[in-house]
Short mmCIF file of C-alpha atoms and ligand atoms in Angstrom, two decimals:
data_model
loop_
_atom_site.label_atom_id
_atom_site.label_comp_id
_atom_site.label_asym_id
_atom_site.label_seq_id
_atom_site.Cartn_x
_atom_site.Cartn_y
_atom_site.Cartn_z
CA UNK V 1 4.55 3.66 30.44
CA UNK V 2 6.83 0.82 29.80
CA UNK V 3 6.96 0.75 26.01
CA UNK V 4 8.77 -2.67 25.93
CA UNK V 5 5.70 -4.10 27.58
CA UNK V 6 3.04 -2.65 25.25
CA UNK V 7 1.46 -4.13 22.13
CA UNK V 8 3.13 -4.25 18.84
CA UNK V 9 1.22 -1.31 17.17
CA UNK V 10 1.88 0.90 20.37
CA UNK V 11 5.58 0.14 19.81
CA UNK V 12 5.35 1.07 16.26
CA UNK V 13 3.81 4.53 17.19
CA UNK V 14 5.96 5.27 20.28
CA UNK V 15 9.09 3.20 20.54
CA UNK V 16 10.87 5.58 18.19
CA UNK V 17 10.21 8.79 20.25
CA UNK V 18 13.08 11.16 21.66
CA UNK V 19 12.98 13.77 24.33
CA UNK V 20 12.86 16.98 22.23
CA UNK V 21 13.37 20.38 23.77
CA UNK V 22 10.31 21.80 21.92
CA UNK V 23 8.13 18.87 22.52
CA UNK V 24 8.02 17.89 18.91
CA UNK V 25 5.57 15.03 18.31
CA UNK V 26 7.74 13.35 15.63
CA UNK V 27 11.47 12.81 15.70
CA UNK V 28 13.18 15.75 14.13
CA UNK V 29 15.76 15.37 11.29
CA UNK V 30 19.11 16.15 12.64
CA UNK V 31 20.60 16.75 9.21
CA UNK V 32 24.26 17.37 10.42
CA UNK V 33 27.50 15.56 9.78
CA UNK V 34 29.01 16.81 12.99
CA UNK V 35 28.24 17.86 16.60
CA UNK V 36 29.99 20.47 18.65
CA UNK V 37 31.39 19.61 22.07
CA UNK V 38 30.66 21.77 25.07
CA UNK V 39 34.36 21.87 25.83
CA UNK V 40 37.60 20.39 25.00
CA UNK V 41 37.29 17.92 28.06
CA UNK V 42 33.94 16.91 26.73
CA UNK V 43 35.22 16.14 23.28
CA UNK V 44 37.90 13.90 24.72
CA UNK V 45 35.41 12.09 26.91
CA UNK V 46 33.12 11.52 23.91
CA UNK V 47 36.10 9.80 22.10
CA UNK V 48 37.22 7.89 25.21
CA UNK V 49 33.79 6.61 25.64
CA UNK V 50 33.34 8.06 28.98
CA UNK V 51 30.39 10.15 27.65
CA UNK V 52 27.73 9.05 25.11
CA UNK V 53 27.62 12.44 23.57
CA UNK V 54 27.28 12.76 19.82
CA UNK V 55 30.49 13.06 17.70
CA UNK V 56 29.81 12.47 14.01
CA UNK V 57 26.99 11.13 12.07
CA UNK V 58 28.71 8.05 10.80
CA UNK V 59 29.27 6.96 14.39
CA UNK V 60 25.92 8.19 15.83
CA UNK V 61 23.02 10.65 15.33
CA UNK V 62 19.81 11.31 17.23
CA UNK V 63 17.33 10.63 14.23
CA UNK V 64 19.08 7.31 13.34
CA UNK V 65 19.20 6.38 17.08
CA UNK V 66 15.56 6.73 17.57
CA UNK V 67 15.08 4.31 14.65
CA UNK V 68 17.61 1.96 16.05
CA UNK V 69 16.08 1.87 19.44
CA UNK V 70 12.63 1.20 17.85
CA UNK V 71 13.91 -1.66 15.72
CA UNK V 72 15.67 -3.28 18.88
CA UNK V 73 12.43 -3.24 20.70
CA UNK V 74 10.48 -4.54 17.85
CA UNK V 75 12.89 -7.55 17.38
CA UNK V 76 13.61 -8.04 21.09
CA UNK V 77 17.42 -7.57 20.67
CA UNK V 78 19.99 -5.96 22.76
CA UNK V 79 20.63 -3.27 19.93
CA UNK V 80 20.25 -2.25 16.32
CA UNK V 81 22.42 -0.94 13.75
CA UNK V 82 20.77 0.93 11.10
CA UNK V 83 22.61 0.97 7.66
CA UNK V 84 22.37 2.17 4.20
CA UNK V 85 20.72 -0.66 2.57
CA UNK V 86 19.57 -4.25 3.19
CA UNK V 87 22.81 -5.45 1.33
CA UNK V 88 25.06 -3.15 3.53
CA UNK V 89 23.32 -5.21 6.41
CA UNK V 90 24.30 -8.51 4.84
CA UNK V 91 27.82 -7.60 3.91
CA UNK V 92 28.44 -5.95 7.38
CA UNK V 93 27.46 -9.24 8.84
CA UNK V 94 29.60 -11.26 6.54
CA UNK V 95 32.63 -9.09 7.18
CA UNK V 96 32.07 -8.94 11.01
CA UNK V 97 31.74 -12.75 11.56
CA UNK V 98 34.02 -14.37 8.96
CA UNK V 99 37.69 -14.48 8.52
CA UNK V 100 39.82 -15.98 5.71
CA UNK V 101 39.24 -19.90 5.86
CA UNK V 102 35.87 -19.68 7.43
CA UNK V 103 32.84 -21.36 6.14
CA UNK V 104 29.13 -20.44 6.04
CA UNK V 105 26.06 -22.62 5.32
CA UNK V 106 23.22 -20.78 3.69
CA UNK V 107 19.68 -21.23 2.11
CA UNK V 108 20.22 -21.67 -1.48
CA UNK V 109 17.06 -19.69 -2.52
CA UNK V 110 18.08 -16.36 -0.94
CA UNK V 111 18.10 -12.82 -1.95
CA UNK V 112 20.12 -13.01 -5.09
CA UNK V 113 22.84 -10.29 -4.43
CA UNK V 114 23.47 -11.82 -0.86
CA UNK V 115 24.58 -14.97 -2.68
CA UNK V 116 26.60 -13.40 -5.59
CA UNK V 117 28.57 -11.03 -3.40
CA UNK V 118 29.79 -14.23 -1.53
CA UNK V 119 30.40 -16.40 -4.61
CA UNK V 120 31.78 -13.87 -6.95
CA UNK V 121 33.53 -11.31 -4.52
CA UNK V 122 34.27 -12.48 -0.97
CA UNK V 123 35.82 -15.73 -2.28
CA UNK V 124 38.92 -13.54 -2.98
CA UNK V 125 39.08 -13.11 0.79
CA UNK V 126 39.02 -16.80 1.41
CA UNK V 127 35.34 -17.14 2.60
CA UNK V 128 33.66 -20.38 1.77
CA UNK V 129 30.07 -20.90 1.33
CA UNK V 130 27.84 -23.89 0.74
CA UNK V 131 24.32 -23.12 -0.43
CA UNK V 132 21.65 -25.88 0.43
CA UNK V 133 18.01 -26.51 0.76
CA UNK V 134 17.63 -25.46 4.48
CA UNK V 135 13.95 -26.79 4.65
CA UNK V 136 15.80 -30.33 5.26
CA UNK V 137 17.40 -30.42 8.81
CA UNK V 138 19.50 -33.44 7.91
CA UNK V 139 20.76 -31.48 4.85
CA UNK V 140 21.97 -28.68 7.20
CA UNK V 141 23.72 -30.97 9.51
CA UNK V 142 25.60 -32.60 6.74
CA UNK V 143 26.58 -29.26 5.32
CA UNK V 144 28.27 -27.92 8.59
CA UNK V 145 32.00 -28.54 8.72
CA UNK V 146 34.83 -27.81 11.45
CA UNK V 147 35.37 -24.32 9.81
CA UNK V 148 31.65 -23.47 9.68
CA UNK V 149 31.05 -20.32 11.69
CA UNK V 150 27.57 -19.14 10.50
CA UNK V 151 24.26 -20.68 9.59
CA UNK V 152 22.45 -18.16 7.39
CA UNK V 153 18.68 -18.62 6.79
CA UNK V 154 16.11 -16.71 4.73
CA UNK V 155 12.50 -17.85 5.48
CA UNK V 156 10.31 -17.64 3.62
CA UNK V 157 13.01 -18.21 1.07
CA UNK V 158 12.99 -15.56 -1.91
CA UNK V 159 11.30 -16.30 -4.31
CA UNK V 160 10.49 -20.00 -3.69
CA UNK V 161 8.33 -19.30 -0.39
CA UNK V 162 9.82 -22.33 1.13
CA UNK V 163 9.86 -22.11 4.99
CA UNK V 164 13.00 -23.09 7.13
CA UNK V 165 12.31 -24.27 10.61
CA UNK V 166 14.01 -21.55 12.91
CA UNK V 167 13.73 -23.38 16.19
CA UNK V 168 15.35 -26.42 14.70
CA UNK V 169 18.05 -24.37 13.12
CA UNK V 170 18.85 -22.55 16.44
CA UNK V 171 19.21 -26.03 18.08
CA UNK V 172 21.60 -27.32 15.43
CA UNK V 173 23.56 -24.00 15.39
CA UNK V 174 24.04 -23.98 19.23
CA UNK V 175 24.95 -27.58 19.48
CA UNK V 176 27.66 -26.94 16.86
CA UNK V 177 28.70 -23.68 18.51
CA UNK V 178 28.01 -21.56 15.49
CA UNK V 179 25.84 -18.31 14.93
CA UNK V 180 22.32 -18.33 13.52
CA UNK V 181 21.75 -15.27 11.27
CA UNK V 182 18.10 -14.86 9.78
CA UNK V 183 17.13 -12.48 6.96
CA UNK V 184 13.84 -11.50 8.14
CA UNK V 185 12.84 -9.09 5.30
CA UNK V 186 9.80 -11.09 4.02
CA UNK V 187 7.99 -11.24 7.29
CA UNK V 188 9.08 -7.99 9.21
CA UNK V 189 9.23 -8.02 12.86
CA UNK V 190 5.31 -8.04 12.88
CA UNK V 191 5.04 -11.59 11.54
CA UNK V 192 8.25 -13.28 12.65
CA UNK V 193 10.77 -12.73 15.54
CA UNK V 194 13.69 -15.05 15.00
CA UNK V 195 15.61 -13.76 17.99
CA UNK V 196 12.87 -15.19 20.10
CA UNK V 197 13.23 -18.59 18.48
CA UNK V 198 17.05 -18.65 19.22
CA UNK V 199 18.69 -16.71 16.44
CA UNK V 200 21.75 -14.60 17.27
CA UNK V 201 21.33 -11.85 14.58
CA UNK V 202 18.42 -10.80 12.49
CA UNK V 203 18.40 -8.40 9.52
CA UNK V 204 16.01 -6.70 7.41
CA UNK V 205 15.95 -4.78 4.14
CA UNK V 206 13.93 -1.94 5.53
CA UNK V 207 13.40 -0.94 1.92
CA UNK V 208 10.60 -3.44 1.87
CA UNK V 209 7.85 -3.94 4.56
CA UNK V 210 9.43 -1.75 7.42
CA UNK V 211 9.54 1.50 5.43
CA UNK V 212 6.79 0.21 3.10
CA UNK V 213 6.37 3.16 0.66
CA UNK V 214 8.92 2.39 -1.98
CA UNK V 215 10.71 5.65 -1.43
CA UNK V 216 13.69 4.57 0.67
CA UNK V 217 16.55 2.17 0.39
CA UNK V 218 17.63 1.27 3.93
CA UNK V 219 18.78 -1.78 6.13
CA UNK V 220 19.02 -2.75 9.80
CA UNK V 221 20.93 -5.39 11.80
CA UNK V 222 19.55 -6.44 15.24
CA UNK V 223 21.84 -8.53 17.45
CA UNK V 224 20.61 -10.45 20.54
CA UNK V 225 23.63 -9.88 22.84
CA UNK V 226 25.61 -6.91 23.64
CA UNK V 227 29.14 -8.16 22.48
CA UNK V 228 27.83 -9.12 19.11
CA UNK V 229 26.08 -5.66 18.78
CA UNK V 230 29.40 -3.94 19.53
CA UNK V 231 31.24 -6.14 17.14
CA UNK V 232 28.82 -5.41 14.17
CA UNK V 233 28.54 -1.72 15.17
CA UNK V 234 32.16 -1.16 14.97
CA UNK V 235 32.47 -2.88 11.42
CA UNK V 236 29.50 -0.56 10.20
CA UNK V 237 31.20 2.60 11.52
CA UNK V 238 34.51 1.72 9.77
CA UNK V 239 33.07 0.45 6.56
CA UNK V 240 30.89 3.70 6.59
CA UNK V 241 27.79 2.05 5.34
CA UNK V 242 25.70 4.22 7.96
CA UNK V 243 22.14 5.47 7.31
CA UNK V 244 21.59 9.07 6.67
CA UNK V 245 19.43 11.16 9.09
CA UNK V 246 16.90 11.95 6.24
CA UNK V 247 16.61 8.31 5.41
CA UNK V 248 15.90 7.32 9.01
CA UNK V 249 13.28 10.07 9.39
CA UNK V 250 11.34 8.40 6.36
CA UNK V 251 11.66 5.04 7.76
CA UNK V 252 10.48 6.26 11.23
CA UNK V 253 7.52 7.68 9.42
CA UNK V 254 6.82 4.56 7.39
CA UNK V 255 7.17 1.99 10.08
CA UNK V 256 4.24 3.59 12.24
CA UNK V 257 1.80 1.78 9.77
CA UNK V 258 3.49 -1.48 9.51
CA UNK V 259 0.83 -3.65 11.33
CA UNK V 260 -2.10 -2.12 9.51
CA UNK V 261 -0.44 -2.27 6.08
CA UNK V 262 0.51 -5.94 6.57
CA UNK V 263 -2.88 -6.75 8.00
CA UNK V 264 -4.56 -5.64 4.80
CA UNK V 265 -2.03 -6.93 2.41
CA UNK V 266 -2.12 -10.38 3.90
CA UNK V 267 -5.84 -10.49 3.90
CA UNK V 268 -5.78 -9.60 0.16
CA UNK V 269 -2.82 -12.01 -0.61
CA UNK V 270 -4.94 -14.86 0.89
CA UNK V 271 -7.74 -13.88 -1.59
CA UNK V 272 -5.31 -13.29 -4.50
CA UNK V 273 -3.48 -16.72 -3.65
CA UNK V 274 -6.97 -18.63 -3.74
CA UNK V 275 -7.94 -16.91 -6.95
CA UNK V 276 -4.75 -17.99 -8.76
CA UNK V 277 -4.85 -21.41 -7.44
CA UNK V 278 -8.45 -21.75 -9.03
CA UNK V 279 -7.38 -20.27 -12.35
CA UNK V 280 -7.06 -22.64 -15.38
CA UNK V 281 -3.85 -21.10 -16.65
CA UNK V 282 -2.07 -21.34 -13.31
CA UNK V 283 -0.01 -24.40 -12.83
CA UNK V 284 0.93 -24.02 -9.21
CA UNK V 285 0.77 -21.27 -6.35
CA UNK V 286 3.14 -21.17 -3.35
CA UNK V 287 1.76 -19.08 -0.44
CA UNK V 288 2.16 -19.96 3.28
CA UNK V 289 -1.55 -19.27 3.85
CA UNK V 290 -2.64 -22.05 1.47
CA UNK V 291 -3.23 -25.50 2.71
CA UNK V 292 -1.59 -26.75 -0.47
CA UNK V 293 1.72 -25.36 0.77
CA UNK V 294 3.78 -28.48 1.91
CA UNK V 295 4.98 -26.48 4.85
CA UNK V 296 1.58 -25.05 5.96
CA UNK V 297 1.79 -26.35 9.59
CA UNK V 298 5.37 -25.02 10.07
CA UNK V 299 4.32 -21.69 8.75
CA UNK V 300 1.56 -21.47 11.05
CA UNK V 301 3.73 -22.41 13.90
CA UNK V 302 6.62 -19.91 13.37
CA UNK V 303 4.73 -17.00 11.69
CA UNK V 304 2.23 -14.77 13.03
CA UNK V 305 0.66 -14.37 9.68
CA UNK V 306 1.09 -15.55 6.03
CA UNK V 307 2.37 -12.29 4.69
CA UNK V 308 1.67 -10.89 1.19
CA UNK V 309 4.37 -12.51 -1.05
CA UNK V 310 3.23 -15.06 -3.40
CA UNK V 311 5.02 -17.09 -6.04
CA UNK V 312 3.12 -19.02 -8.84
CA UNK V 313 3.98 -20.78 -12.09
CA UNK V 314 1.89 -20.62 -15.32
CA UNK V 315 1.07 -23.61 -17.46
CA UNK V 316 2.38 -21.74 -20.26
CA UNK V 317 5.97 -21.30 -18.66
CA UNK V 318 8.17 -18.46 -19.34
CA UNK V 319 6.25 -17.40 -22.52
CA UNK V 320 3.09 -17.16 -20.41
CA UNK V 321 4.93 -15.21 -17.54
CA UNK V 322 6.03 -12.55 -20.13
CA UNK V 323 2.53 -12.24 -21.62
CA UNK V 324 0.95 -11.72 -18.14
CA UNK V 325 3.67 -9.17 -16.86
CA UNK V 326 3.36 -7.38 -20.30
CA UNK V 327 -0.49 -7.07 -19.79
CA UNK V 328 -1.09 -5.74 -16.29
CA UNK V 329 -2.37 -2.36 -15.76
CA UNK V 330 -2.60 -2.06 -11.94
CA UNK V 331 0.33 -3.99 -10.68
CA UNK V 332 3.64 -2.49 -11.26
CA UNK V 333 6.28 -4.52 -13.19
CA UNK V 334 9.28 -3.82 -10.88
CA UNK V 335 11.55 -5.57 -8.42
CA UNK V 336 11.43 -4.74 -4.71
CA UNK V 337 8.50 -5.91 -2.45
CA UNK V 338 6.50 -5.01 0.65
CA UNK V 339 5.33 -1.61 -0.39
CA UNK V 340 1.80 -0.38 -0.43
CA UNK V 341 1.60 -0.97 -4.18
CA UNK V 342 1.24 -4.34 -5.85
CA UNK V 343 4.52 -5.38 -7.64
CA UNK V 344 5.18 -8.29 -9.94
CA UNK V 345 8.54 -9.54 -11.34
CA UNK V 346 10.19 -12.56 -12.82
CA UNK V 347 13.13 -13.87 -10.65
CA UNK V 348 14.90 -16.02 -13.11
CA UNK V 349 15.59 -13.20 -15.45
CA UNK V 350 15.54 -10.26 -13.01
CA UNK V 351 16.43 -10.54 -9.28
CA UNK V 352 18.17 -13.85 -9.57
CA UNK V 353 19.64 -13.45 -13.03
CA UNK V 354 23.12 -13.48 -11.74
CA UNK V 355 22.52 -16.94 -10.10
CA UNK V 356 24.01 -19.75 -12.45
CA UNK V 357 21.43 -21.81 -14.42
CA UNK V 358 22.37 -24.95 -12.59
CA UNK V 359 22.08 -23.38 -9.13
CA UNK V 360 18.70 -21.72 -10.03
CA UNK V 361 17.48 -25.07 -11.19
CA UNK V 362 18.67 -26.64 -7.79
CA UNK V 363 17.01 -23.79 -5.81
CA UNK V 364 13.92 -24.13 -7.68
CA UNK V 365 13.93 -20.74 -9.32
CA UNK V 366 12.36 -22.14 -12.45
CA UNK V 367 11.67 -20.04 -15.52
CA UNK V 368 7.70 -20.23 -15.12
CA UNK V 369 8.16 -18.68 -11.47
CA UNK V 370 6.50 -15.22 -10.97
CA UNK V 371 6.70 -13.41 -7.71
CA UNK V 372 3.98 -11.12 -6.58
CA UNK V 373 4.18 -8.79 -3.60
CA UNK V 374 0.46 -7.93 -2.93
CA UNK V 375 -0.13 -4.32 -2.09
CA UNK V 376 -2.99 -2.48 -0.26
CA UNK V 377 -5.13 -1.50 -3.03
CA UNK V 378 -8.66 -2.78 -3.21
CA UNK V 379 -8.51 -6.63 -3.61
CA UNK V 380 -11.14 -6.58 -6.16
CA UNK V 381 -8.93 -4.49 -8.40
CA UNK V 382 -5.91 -6.49 -7.87
CA UNK V 383 -7.74 -9.75 -8.86
CA UNK V 384 -9.45 -8.12 -11.91
CA UNK V 385 -6.17 -7.02 -13.22
CA UNK V 386 -4.55 -10.49 -12.83
CA UNK V 387 -7.73 -12.05 -14.36
CA UNK V 388 -7.62 -9.85 -17.45
CA UNK V 389 -3.69 -10.45 -17.59
CA UNK V 390 -4.10 -14.19 -17.42
CA UNK V 391 -6.84 -14.15 -20.05
CA UNK V 392 -4.67 -12.30 -22.45
CA UNK V 393 -2.07 -15.28 -22.49
C1 PLP W 401 15.79 -6.50 -0.83
C2 PLP W 401 16.28 -7.53 -0.03
C3 PLP W 401 17.68 -7.48 0.33
C4 PLP W 401 18.57 -6.32 -0.03
O1 PLP W 401 17.99 -5.21 0.39
P1 PLP W 401 18.38 -3.81 -0.18
O2 PLP W 401 17.71 -2.81 0.58
O3 PLP W 401 17.80 -3.87 -1.67
O4 PLP W 401 19.96 -3.57 -0.35
C5 PLP W 401 18.03 -8.50 1.22
N1 PLP W 401 17.11 -9.55 1.43
C6 PLP W 401 15.78 -9.59 1.11
C7 PLP W 401 15.11 -10.88 1.43
C8 PLP W 401 15.34 -8.67 0.15
O5 PLP W 401 14.14 -8.77 -0.14
#
């Protein structure tokens, strides 16, 4: 069968298969650092690129390759590069695409460390970055300079749940001759496919939805074109931020249930968002599946579902947020997201605490904002937990 033409859930189950000599139904863990060559000549061929035999696990490994083939198919890219974490994906992209004096335009409300690594570390290498509200297309156009090389988008943004128009961004990027990079972690390939909308590179923290079981830290980069894939892959190999075979095995196992996990989580998230919106202690709720989201129509257009991430603010501000977080019994007070368990956290004091107060203010990461990742527990239990937590304020 042609796996590339099959349905998404079929790809989740079968796109990561390999031909195993014993007929193993799952991908075996090739837990080895190195591979023997059948002859001196074969070893030389592997190194010269005339053979695609395996050499060394940092360069390639059958378990990791299986996962990479699967992710490339799920995102409709030329090839995928599995890496040790989502941040390894972000930094491999920055270091592959930027040279001293180059400039990047990026969403202001992005994953905190993806911004702070730029502003606090990569400035030393002469990289320049401008963080803006990418929901406004005119603001993007105005921020692009002659030395801009990359437009870097996260949508929905973390933690504001603002949506950036990917088709419009691809149009601007290509008019200006720059690359469009999208952090697709919040959606996973099940809900959004940026390469199909014109992006050049998409990446994920697979720690989140793709693995989905809160037991692995991992990342992946998918490039649309072969030349870009090779450039990124070489950087990964030389930086040594490769994935480990055992990590790849766990992600291969986790990803199989991606669609049914997300179906359940987003069905519950819709109910949770509606419950929160109607609660007297809640000031506001931002969820792409609510008509009150100011970009409801755009979300419907570019996402295949609303996902399971919700941000909301309490009338009682930071004081109320703390009271709620300290009084939940089911939801786990923890950073991360996209797992089977419901997680709650406070971005201003946790995931985004390294962003300056002024930049937080500008990006809408306010003190009252709480981020909720809805899991796959029974929704009645999730809502009851929030209800008693809100009543304790
Ligand atoms: C978690 C996350 C990252 C970083 O991934 P790690 O696996 O923690 O390194 C990047 N982007 C987004 C949107 C994330 O949620």
